[in-house]
C-alpha cells in the first residue's frame, strides 16, 4: 500500500512542474531571504537545473562579488549582472536564484519578467538579520550600522520586489517547508490563471 503523504508530495511536484512548463522560476528578494538554499531544493524537486546568478557572475568574471564591487563599483557590477541574467534566462526551465539587487535594476527586471516566473521570498528584518549577520561577505552591509543598512535596503527595495509575479513569506522554518510553499505558489498561480 502506498503512503498517502508521499502521493500528495509527488503530485505537488508533478503539478508544479507542469504549471512551470518551459519557463524559468526566478527567485528574488533581499540577501538572507533563502533564494539559494530554497532554490536548490525546489530545483531538485522539479528535476530541473539550479543556477545561482551570483556564482555565475563570479565564474564568468573570475572575481568574487566583493572584489567586483571594490574594483568596479555597484553600477558596473549591475551592468554585468544584467548581461549574465539575460543569458541565463534565454533557455529553461531552470530555477535561478538572483542577487538581492538584481530585480531592482529596471533592465534586469524586464529580462526576468520576459524570461520566467518571478517569486519574491519576502522576510522581515529580524529573520534577514539573523541569517546575514554571521558572515562578512555582503558588500552592501560593510557599513557602520549594518542592521540599519539592511532595514534601509528593505524600505527601498520591498516596493520593487512586490512587482514579482508571486510572493512567498520566508520565515524561520525548515527550507523544505519553504520549498513546498514555493511549489504550491507556482501551482496556485497556474490554476488561478486558468480559471
PDB file of N, CA and C in Angstrom, residues 27-117:
ATOM      1  N   UNK A  27      13.910  33.371  -8.389  1.00  0.00           N
ATOM      2  CA  UNK A  27      13.709  33.774  -7.002  1.00  0.00           C
ATOM      3  C   UNK A  27      14.380  35.119  -6.758  1.00  0.00           C
ATOM      4  N   UNK A  28      13.602  36.073  -6.244  1.00  0.00           N
ATOM      5  CA  UNK A  28      14.098  37.413  -5.968  1.00  0.00           C
ATOM      6  C   UNK A  28      13.862  37.737  -4.500  1.00  0.00           C
ATOM      7  N   UNK A  29      14.605  38.720  -4.004  1.00  0.00           N
ATOM      8  CA  UNK A  29      14.457  39.147  -2.620  1.00  0.00           C
ATOM      9  C   UNK A  29      15.791  39.594  -2.052  1.00  0.00           C
ATOM     10  N   UNK A  30      15.738  40.071  -0.829  1.00  0.00           N
ATOM     11  CA  UNK A  30      16.943  40.575  -0.179  1.00  0.00           C
ATOM     12  C   UNK A  30      17.894  39.445   0.207  1.00  0.00           C
ATOM     13  N   UNK A  31      19.129  39.817   0.453  1.00  0.00           N
ATOM     14  CA  UNK A  31      20.108  38.869   0.965  1.00  0.00           C
ATOM     15  C   UNK A  31      19.558  38.226   2.236  1.00  0.00           C
ATOM     16  N   UNK A  32      19.744  36.916   2.343  1.00  0.00           N
ATOM     17  CA  UNK A  32      19.271  36.212   3.521  1.00  0.00           C
ATOM     18  C   UNK A  32      17.841  35.707   3.430  1.00  0.00           C
ATOM     19  N   UNK A  33      17.149  35.991   2.329  1.00  0.00           N
ATOM     20  CA  UNK A  33      15.753  35.553   2.199  1.00  0.00           C
ATOM     21  C   UNK A  33      15.638  34.049   1.937  1.00  0.00           C
ATOM     22  N   UNK A  34      16.728  33.415   1.513  1.00  0.00           N
ATOM     23  CA  UNK A  34      16.710  31.975   1.255  1.00  0.00           C
ATOM     24  C   UNK A  34      16.658  31.605  -0.208  1.00  0.00           C
ATOM     25  N   UNK A  35      16.987  32.554  -1.084  1.00  0.00           N
ATOM     26  CA  UNK A  35      16.859  32.310  -2.523  1.00  0.00           C
ATOM     27  C   UNK A  35      17.700  31.116  -2.975  1.00  0.00           C
ATOM     28  N   UNK A  36      18.935  31.031  -2.515  1.00  0.00           N
ATOM     29  CA  UNK A  36      19.817  29.935  -2.948  1.00  0.00           C
ATOM     30  C   UNK A  36      19.465  28.622  -2.266  1.00  0.00           C
ATOM     31  N   UNK A  37      19.317  28.627  -0.951  1.00  0.00           N
ATOM     32  CA  UNK A  37      19.070  27.370  -0.237  1.00  0.00           C
ATOM     33  C   UNK A  37      17.704  26.781  -0.612  1.00  0.00           C
ATOM     34  N   UNK A  38      16.668  27.609  -0.678  1.00  0.00           N
ATOM     35  CA  UNK A  38      15.342  27.128  -1.064  1.00  0.00           C
ATOM     36  C   UNK A  38      15.336  26.787  -2.557  1.00  0.00           C
ATOM     37  N   UNK A  39      16.008  27.598  -3.362  1.00  0.00           N
ATOM     38  CA  UNK A  39      16.055  27.370  -4.805  1.00  0.00           C
ATOM     39  C   UNK A  39      16.655  26.025  -5.173  1.00  0.00           C
ATOM     40  N   UNK A  40      17.705  25.617  -4.460  1.00  0.00           N
ATOM     41  CA  UNK A  40      18.327  24.316  -4.739  1.00  0.00           C
ATOM     42  C   UNK A  40      17.334  23.176  -4.491  1.00  0.00           C
ATOM     43  N   UNK A  41      16.585  23.277  -3.402  1.00  0.00           N
ATOM     44  CA  UNK A  41      15.612  22.230  -3.075  1.00  0.00           C
ATOM     45  C   UNK A  41      14.486  22.213  -4.107  1.00  0.00           C
ATOM     46  N   UNK A  42      13.982  23.388  -4.470  1.00  0.00           N
ATOM     47  CA  UNK A  42      12.903  23.474  -5.466  1.00  0.00           C
ATOM     48  C   UNK A  42      13.367  22.866  -6.793  1.00  0.00           C
ATOM     49  N   UNK A  43      14.568  23.217  -7.223  1.00  0.00           N
ATOM     50  CA  UNK A  43      15.087  22.676  -8.486  1.00  0.00           C
ATOM     51  C   UNK A  43      15.198  21.158  -8.420  1.00  0.00           C
ATOM     52  N   UNK A  44      15.689  20.660  -7.303  1.00  0.00           N
ATOM     53  CA  UNK A  44      15.819  19.211  -7.134  1.00  0.00           C
ATOM     54  C   UNK A  44      14.445  18.543  -7.185  1.00  0.00           C
ATOM     55  N   UNK A  45      13.468  19.126  -6.517  1.00  0.00           N
ATOM     56  CA  UNK A  45      12.127  18.547  -6.524  1.00  0.00           C
ATOM     57  C   UNK A  45      11.502  18.585  -7.917  1.00  0.00           C
ATOM     58  N   UNK A  46      11.785  19.635  -8.668  1.00  0.00           N
ATOM     59  CA  UNK A  46      11.227  19.756 -10.013  1.00  0.00           C
ATOM     60  C   UNK A  46      12.030  18.975 -11.048  1.00  0.00           C
ATOM     61  N   UNK A  47      13.232  18.543 -10.686  1.00  0.00           N
ATOM     62  CA  UNK A  47      14.076  17.809 -11.622  1.00  0.00           C
ATOM     63  C   UNK A  47      14.640  18.695 -12.727  1.00  0.00           C
ATOM     64  N   UNK A  48      14.906  19.969 -12.392  1.00  0.00           N
ATOM     65  CA  UNK A  48      15.477  20.908 -13.369  1.00  0.00           C
ATOM     66  C   UNK A  48      16.731  21.542 -12.772  1.00  0.00           C
ATOM     67  N   UNK A  49      17.597  22.131 -13.600  1.00  0.00           N
ATOM     68  CA  UNK A  49      18.835  22.713 -13.084  1.00  0.00           C
ATOM     69  C   UNK A  49      18.600  23.912 -12.164  1.00  0.00           C
ATOM     70  N   UNK A  50      19.541  24.088 -11.237  1.00  0.00           N
ATOM     71  CA  UNK A  50      19.560  25.260 -10.364  1.00  0.00           C
ATOM     72  C   UNK A  50      20.762  26.107 -10.733  1.00  0.00           C
ATOM     73  N   UNK A  51      20.561  27.427 -10.839  1.00  0.00           N
ATOM     74  CA  UNK A  51      21.670  28.340 -11.113  1.00  0.00           C
ATOM     75  C   UNK A  51      21.604  29.483 -10.113  1.00  0.00           C
ATOM     76  N   UNK A  52      22.698  29.739  -9.441  1.00  0.00           N
ATOM     77  CA  UNK A  52      22.824  30.903  -8.563  1.00  0.00           C
ATOM     78  C   UNK A  52      23.493  31.988  -9.406  1.00  0.00           C
ATOM     79  N   UNK A  53      22.777  33.068  -9.686  1.00  0.00           N
ATOM     80  CA  UNK A  53      23.312  34.082 -10.604  1.00  0.00           C
ATOM     81  C   UNK A  53      24.588  34.728 -10.054  1.00  0.00           C
ATOM     82  N   UNK A  54      24.698  34.882  -8.733  1.00  0.00           N
ATOM     83  CA  UNK A  54      25.936  35.435  -8.172  1.00  0.00           C
ATOM     84  C   UNK A  54      27.117  34.516  -8.436  1.00  0.00           C
ATOM     85  N   UNK A  55      26.911  33.198  -8.282  1.00  0.00           N
ATOM     86  CA  UNK A  55      28.002  32.252  -8.581  1.00  0.00           C
ATOM     87  C   UNK A  55      28.359  32.288 -10.059  1.00  0.00           C
ATOM     88  N   UNK A  56      27.352  32.439 -10.905  1.00  0.00           N
ATOM     89  CA  UNK A  56      27.607  32.524 -12.351  1.00  0.00           C
ATOM     90  C   UNK A  56      28.393  33.794 -12.682  1.00  0.00           C
ATOM     91  N   UNK A  57      28.057  34.904 -12.036  1.00  0.00           N
ATOM     92  CA  UNK A  57      28.799  36.161 -12.233  1.00  0.00           C
ATOM     93  C   UNK A  57      30.246  35.986 -11.795  1.00  0.00           C
ATOM     94  N   UNK A  58      30.456  35.341 -10.651  1.00  0.00           N
ATOM     95  CA  UNK A  58      31.817  35.100 -10.162  1.00  0.00           C
ATOM     96  C   UNK A  58      32.584  34.181 -11.114  1.00  0.00           C
ATOM     97  N   UNK A  59      31.887  33.188 -11.665  1.00  0.00           N
ATOM     98  CA  UNK A  59      32.541  32.250 -12.589  1.00  0.00           C
ATOM     99  C   UNK A  59      33.004  32.957 -13.860  1.00  0.00           C
ATOM    100  N   UNK A  60      32.121  33.771 -14.458  1.00  0.00           N
ATOM    101  CA  UNK A  60      32.483  34.405 -15.724  1.00  0.00           C
ATOM    102  C   UNK A  60      33.496  35.531 -15.537  1.00  0.00           C
ATOM    103  N   UNK A  61      33.461  36.183 -14.371  1.00  0.00           N
ATOM    104  CA  UNK A  61      34.383  37.308 -14.154  1.00  0.00           C
ATOM    105  C   UNK A  61      35.691  36.875 -13.496  1.00  0.00           C
ATOM    106  N   UNK A  62      35.679  35.665 -12.931  1.00  0.00           N
ATOM    107  CA  UNK A  62      36.828  35.151 -12.176  1.00  0.00           C
ATOM    108  C   UNK A  62      37.173  36.058 -10.999  1.00  0.00           C
ATOM    109  N   UNK A  63      36.130  36.683 -10.427  1.00  0.00           N
ATOM    110  CA  UNK A  63      36.277  37.535  -9.241  1.00  0.00           C
ATOM    111  C   UNK A  63      35.080  37.282  -8.337  1.00  0.00           C
ATOM    112  N   UNK A  64      35.267  37.518  -7.026  1.00  0.00           N
ATOM    113  CA  UNK A  64      34.131  37.410  -6.115  1.00  0.00           C
ATOM    114  C   UNK A  64      33.260  38.656  -6.275  1.00  0.00           C
ATOM    115  N   UNK A  65      32.031  38.566  -5.773  1.00  0.00           N
ATOM    116  CA  UNK A  65      31.127  39.720  -5.814  1.00  0.00           C
ATOM    117  C   UNK A  65      31.774  40.892  -5.081  1.00  0.00           C
ATOM    118  N   UNK A  66      32.360  40.624  -3.907  1.00  0.00           N
ATOM    119  CA  UNK A  66      33.005  41.687  -3.133  1.00  0.00           C
ATOM    120  C   UNK A  66      34.148  42.323  -3.924  1.00  0.00           C
ATOM    121  N   UNK A  67      34.934  41.504  -4.629  1.00  0.00           N
ATOM    122  CA  UNK A  67      36.038  42.035  -5.443  1.00  0.00           C
ATOM    123  C   UNK A  67      35.507  42.877  -6.599  1.00  0.00           C
ATOM    124  N   UNK A  68      34.415  42.424  -7.226  1.00  0.00           N
ATOM    125  CA  UNK A  68      33.815  43.190  -8.322  1.00  0.00           C
ATOM    126  C   UNK A  68      33.331  44.551  -7.833  1.00  0.00           C
ATOM    127  N   UNK A  69      32.648  44.566  -6.686  1.00  0.00           N
ATOM    128  CA  UNK A  69      32.182  45.836  -6.112  1.00  0.00           C
ATOM    129  C   UNK A  69      33.357  46.755  -5.830  1.00  0.00           C
ATOM    130  N   UNK A  70      34.409  46.192  -5.214  1.00  0.00           N
ATOM    131  CA  UNK A  70      35.563  47.012  -4.837  1.00  0.00           C
ATOM    132  C   UNK A  70      36.298  47.553  -6.064  1.00  0.00           C
ATOM    133  N   UNK A  71      36.440  46.717  -7.085  1.00  0.00           N
ATOM    134  CA  UNK A  71      37.218  47.109  -8.268  1.00  0.00           C
ATOM    135  C   UNK A  71      36.436  48.016  -9.218  1.00  0.00           C
ATOM    136  N   UNK A  72      35.142  47.764  -9.378  1.00  0.00           N
ATOM    137  CA  UNK A  72      34.389  48.449 -10.433  1.00  0.00           C
ATOM    138  C   UNK A  72      33.200  49.267  -9.943  1.00  0.00           C
ATOM    139  N   UNK A  73      32.799  49.061  -8.686  1.00  0.00           N
ATOM    140  CA  UNK A  73      31.650  49.796  -8.171  1.00  0.00           C
ATOM    141  C   UNK A  73      30.341  49.096  -8.498  1.00  0.00           C
ATOM    142  N   UNK A  74      29.288  49.568  -7.852  1.00  0.00           N
ATOM    143  CA  UNK A  74      27.989  48.905  -7.992  1.00  0.00           C
ATOM    144  C   UNK A  74      27.413  49.047  -9.399  1.00  0.00           C
ATOM    145  N   UNK A  75      27.599  50.192 -10.037  1.00  0.00           N
ATOM    146  CA  UNK A  75      27.000  50.410 -11.357  1.00  0.00           C
ATOM    147  C   UNK A  75      27.534  49.415 -12.388  1.00  0.00           C
ATOM    148  N   UNK A  76      28.843  49.224 -12.420  1.00  0.00           N
ATOM    149  CA  UNK A  76      29.443  48.261 -13.357  1.00  0.00           C
ATOM    150  C   UNK A  76      29.031  46.834 -13.009  1.00  0.00           C
ATOM    151  N   UNK A  77      28.969  46.553 -11.699  1.00  0.00           N
ATOM    152  CA  UNK A  77      28.529  45.224 -11.285  1.00  0.00           C
ATOM    153  C   UNK A  77      27.110  44.951 -11.785  1.00  0.00           C
ATOM    154  N   UNK A  78      26.223  45.929 -11.654  1.00  0.00           N
ATOM    155  CA  UNK A  78      24.828  45.749 -12.081  1.00  0.00           C
ATOM    156  C   UNK A  78      24.737  45.534 -13.592  1.00  0.00           C
ATOM    157  N   UNK A  79      25.591  46.194 -14.364  1.00  0.00           N
ATOM    158  CA  UNK A  79      25.595  46.003 -15.818  1.00  0.00           C
ATOM    159  C   UNK A  79      26.011  44.569 -16.158  1.00  0.00           C
ATOM    160  N   UNK A  80      27.029  44.060 -15.467  1.00  0.00           N
ATOM    161  CA  UNK A  80      27.460  42.671 -15.674  1.00  0.00           C
ATOM    162  C   UNK A  80      26.346  41.711 -15.259  1.00  0.00           C
ATOM    163  N   UNK A  81      25.717  41.999 -14.130  1.00  0.00           N
ATOM    164  CA  UNK A  81      24.623  41.161 -13.635  1.00  0.00           C
ATOM    165  C   UNK A  81      23.487  41.080 -14.663  1.00  0.00           C
ATOM    166  N   UNK A  82      23.158  42.202 -15.281  1.00  0.00           N
ATOM    167  CA  UNK A  82      22.096  42.225 -16.288  1.00  0.00           C
ATOM    168  C   UNK A  82      22.470  41.345 -17.475  1.00  0.00           C
ATOM    169  N   UNK A  83      23.705  41.440 -17.938  1.00  0.00           N
ATOM    170  CA  UNK A  83      24.137  40.609 -19.074  1.00  0.00           C
ATOM    171  C   UNK A  83      24.071  39.117 -18.730  1.00  0.00           C
ATOM    172  N   UNK A  84      24.523  38.769 -17.531  1.00  0.00           N
ATOM    173  CA  UNK A  84      24.509  37.369 -17.117  1.00  0.00           C
ATOM    174  C   UNK A  84      23.072  36.869 -16.988  1.00  0.00           C
ATOM    175  N   UNK A  85      22.193  37.666 -16.379  1.00  0.00           N
ATOM    176  CA  UNK A  85      20.793  37.247 -16.225  1.00  0.00           C
ATOM    177  C   UNK A  85      20.124  37.062 -17.589  1.00  0.00           C
ATOM    178  N   UNK A  86      20.377  37.961 -18.507  1.00  0.00           N
ATOM    179  CA  UNK A  86      19.786  37.853 -19.845  1.00  0.00           C
ATOM    180  C   UNK A  86      20.179  36.522 -20.481  1.00  0.00           C
ATOM    181  N   UNK A  87      21.457  36.163 -20.360  1.00  0.00           N
ATOM    182  CA  UNK A  87      21.951  34.903 -20.924  1.00  0.00           C
ATOM    183  C   UNK A  87      21.328  33.705 -20.211  1.00  0.00           C
ATOM    184  N   UNK A  88      21.251  33.752 -18.884  1.00  0.00           N
ATOM    185  CA  UNK A  88      20.716  32.635 -18.116  1.00  0.00           C
ATOM    186  C   UNK A  88      19.252  32.357 -18.435  1.00  0.00           C
ATOM    187  N   UNK A  89      18.504  33.416 -18.738  1.00  0.00           N
ATOM    188  CA  UNK A  89      17.062  33.278 -18.929  1.00  0.00           C
ATOM    189  C   UNK A  89      16.676  32.945 -20.372  1.00  0.00           C
ATOM    190  N   UNK A  90      17.666  32.824 -21.257  1.00  0.00           N
ATOM    191  CA  UNK A  90      17.357  32.509 -22.661  1.00  0.00           C
ATOM    192  C   UNK A  90      16.836  31.093 -22.836  1.00  0.00           C
ATOM    193  N   UNK A  91      17.224  30.188 -21.944  1.00  0.00           N
ATOM    194  CA  UNK A  91      16.720  28.827 -22.054  1.00  0.00           C
ATOM    195  C   UNK A  91      16.175  28.388 -20.704  1.00  0.00           C
ATOM    196  N   UNK A  92      15.365  27.387 -20.726  1.00  0.00           N
ATOM    197  CA  UNK A  92      14.764  26.921 -19.496  1.00  0.00           C
ATOM    198  C   UNK A  92      14.118  25.580 -19.740  1.00  0.00           C
ATOM    199  N   UNK A  93      13.483  25.014 -18.794  1.00  0.00           N
ATOM    200  CA  UNK A  93      13.263  25.587 -17.468  1.00  0.00           C
ATOM    201  C   UNK A  93      14.443  25.344 -16.540  1.00  0.00           C
ATOM    202  N   UNK A  94      14.603  26.257 -15.614  1.00  0.00           N
ATOM    203  CA  UNK A  94      15.576  26.119 -14.544  1.00  0.00           C
ATOM    204  C   UNK A  94      15.139  27.020 -13.402  1.00  0.00           C
ATOM    205  N   UNK A  95      15.685  26.784 -12.236  1.00  0.00           N
ATOM    206  CA  UNK A  95      15.457  27.655 -11.095  1.00  0.00           C
ATOM    207  C   UNK A  95      16.669  28.569 -11.002  1.00  0.00           C
ATOM    208  N   UNK A  96      16.419  29.874 -10.978  1.00  0.00           N
ATOM    209  CA  UNK A  96      17.501  30.854 -10.920  1.00  0.00           C
ATOM    210  C   UNK A  96      17.354  31.674  -9.644  1.00  0.00           C
ATOM    211  N   UNK A  97      18.394  31.650  -8.843  1.00  0.00           N
ATOM    212  CA  UNK A  97      18.458  32.482  -7.645  1.00  0.00           C
ATOM    213  C   UNK A  97      19.202  33.756  -8.015  1.00  0.00           C
ATOM    214  N   UNK A  98      18.605  34.922  -7.733  1.00  0.00           N
ATOM    215  CA  UNK A  98      19.230  36.188  -8.100  1.00  0.00           C
ATOM    216  C   UNK A  98      19.895  36.833  -6.895  1.00  0.00           C
ATOM    217  N   UNK A  99      20.820  37.738  -7.167  1.00  0.00           N
ATOM    218  CA  UNK A  99      21.372  38.562  -6.105  1.00  0.00           C
ATOM    219  C   UNK A  99      20.305  39.542  -5.638  1.00  0.00           C
ATOM    220  N   UNK A 100      20.484  40.072  -4.433  1.00  0.00           N
ATOM    221  CA  UNK A 100      19.475  40.945  -3.837  1.00  0.00           C
ATOM    222  C   UNK A 100      19.131  42.175  -4.649  1.00  0.00           C
ATOM    223  N   UNK A 101      20.081  42.696  -5.414  1.00  0.00           N
ATOM    224  CA  UNK A 101      19.832  43.916  -6.178  1.00  0.00           C
ATOM    225  C   UNK A 101      19.408  43.690  -7.612  1.00  0.00           C
ATOM    226  N   UNK A 102      19.403  42.440  -8.058  1.00  0.00           N
ATOM    227  CA  UNK A 102      19.126  42.160  -9.471  1.00  0.00           C
ATOM    228  C   UNK A 102      17.756  42.667  -9.910  1.00  0.00           C
ATOM    229  N   UNK A 103      16.728  42.370  -9.149  1.00  0.00           N
ATOM    230  CA  UNK A 103      15.357  42.709  -9.544  1.00  0.00           C
ATOM    231  C   UNK A 103      15.109  44.219  -9.441  1.00  0.00           C
ATOM    232  N   UNK A 104      15.980  44.921  -8.729  1.00  0.00           N
ATOM    233  CA  UNK A 104      15.839  46.370  -8.545  1.00  0.00           C
ATOM    234  C   UNK A 104      16.206  47.102  -9.838  1.00  0.00           C
ATOM    235  N   UNK A 105      17.134  46.535 -10.592  1.00  0.00           N
ATOM    236  CA  UNK A 105      17.582  47.124 -11.850  1.00  0.00           C
ATOM    237  C   UNK A 105      16.484  46.961 -12.906  1.00  0.00           C
ATOM    238  N   UNK A 106      16.053  48.071 -13.501  1.00  0.00           N
ATOM    239  CA  UNK A 106      14.961  48.030 -14.489  1.00  0.00           C
ATOM    240  C   UNK A 106      15.221  47.046 -15.619  1.00  0.00           C
ATOM    241  N   UNK A 107      16.418  47.091 -16.183  1.00  0.00           N
ATOM    242  CA  UNK A 107      16.720  46.225 -17.335  1.00  0.00           C
ATOM    243  C   UNK A 107      16.712  44.755 -16.933  1.00  0.00           C
ATOM    244  N   UNK A 108      17.313  44.457 -15.791  1.00  0.00           N
ATOM    245  CA  UNK A 108      17.335  43.073 -15.326  1.00  0.00           C
ATOM    246  C   UNK A 108      15.921  42.597 -15.014  1.00  0.00           C
ATOM    247  N   UNK A 109      15.128  43.461 -14.392  1.00  0.00           N
ATOM    248  CA  UNK A 109      13.741  43.103 -14.055  1.00  0.00           C
ATOM    249  C   UNK A 109      12.940  42.790 -15.323  1.00  0.00           C
ATOM    250  N   UNK A 110      13.151  43.559 -16.389  1.00  0.00           N
ATOM    251  CA  UNK A 110      12.457  43.287 -17.654  1.00  0.00           C
ATOM    252  C   UNK A 110      12.845  41.908 -18.202  1.00  0.00           C
ATOM    253  N   UNK A 111      14.143  41.570 -18.126  1.00  0.00           N
ATOM    254  CA  UNK A 111      14.597  40.250 -18.595  1.00  0.00           C
ATOM    255  C   UNK A 111      13.951  39.142 -17.752  1.00  0.00           C
ATOM    256  N   UNK A 112      13.855  39.365 -16.444  1.00  0.00           N
ATOM    257  CA  UNK A 112      13.242  38.368 -15.560  1.00  0.00           C
ATOM    258  C   UNK A 112      11.766  38.208 -15.900  1.00  0.00           C
ATOM    259  N   UNK A 113      11.065  39.316 -16.089  1.00  0.00           N
ATOM    260  CA  UNK A 113       9.628  39.256 -16.407  1.00  0.00           C
ATOM    261  C   UNK A 113       9.399  38.524 -17.738  1.00  0.00           C
ATOM    262  N   UNK A 114      10.294  38.774 -18.686  1.00  0.00           N
ATOM    263  CA  UNK A 114      10.167  38.159 -20.015  1.00  0.00           C
ATOM    264  C   UNK A 114      10.586  36.687 -19.998  1.00  0.00           C
ATOM    265  N   UNK A 115      11.583  36.363 -19.174  1.00  0.00           N
ATOM    266  CA  UNK A 115      12.193  35.031 -19.240  1.00  0.00           C
ATOM    267  C   UNK A 115      11.772  34.057 -18.164  1.00  0.00           C
ATOM    268  N   UNK A 116      10.785  34.439 -17.339  1.00  0.00           N
ATOM    269  CA  UNK A 116      10.421  33.486 -16.296  1.00  0.00           C
ATOM    270  C   UNK A 116       9.282  33.934 -15.419  1.00  0.00           C
ATOM    271  N   UNK A 117       9.028  33.121 -14.428  1.00  0.00           N
ATOM    272  CA  UNK A 117       8.043  33.380 -13.393  1.00  0.00           C
ATOM    273  C   UNK A 117       8.829  33.808 -12.161  1.00  0.00           C
TER     274      UNK A 117
END
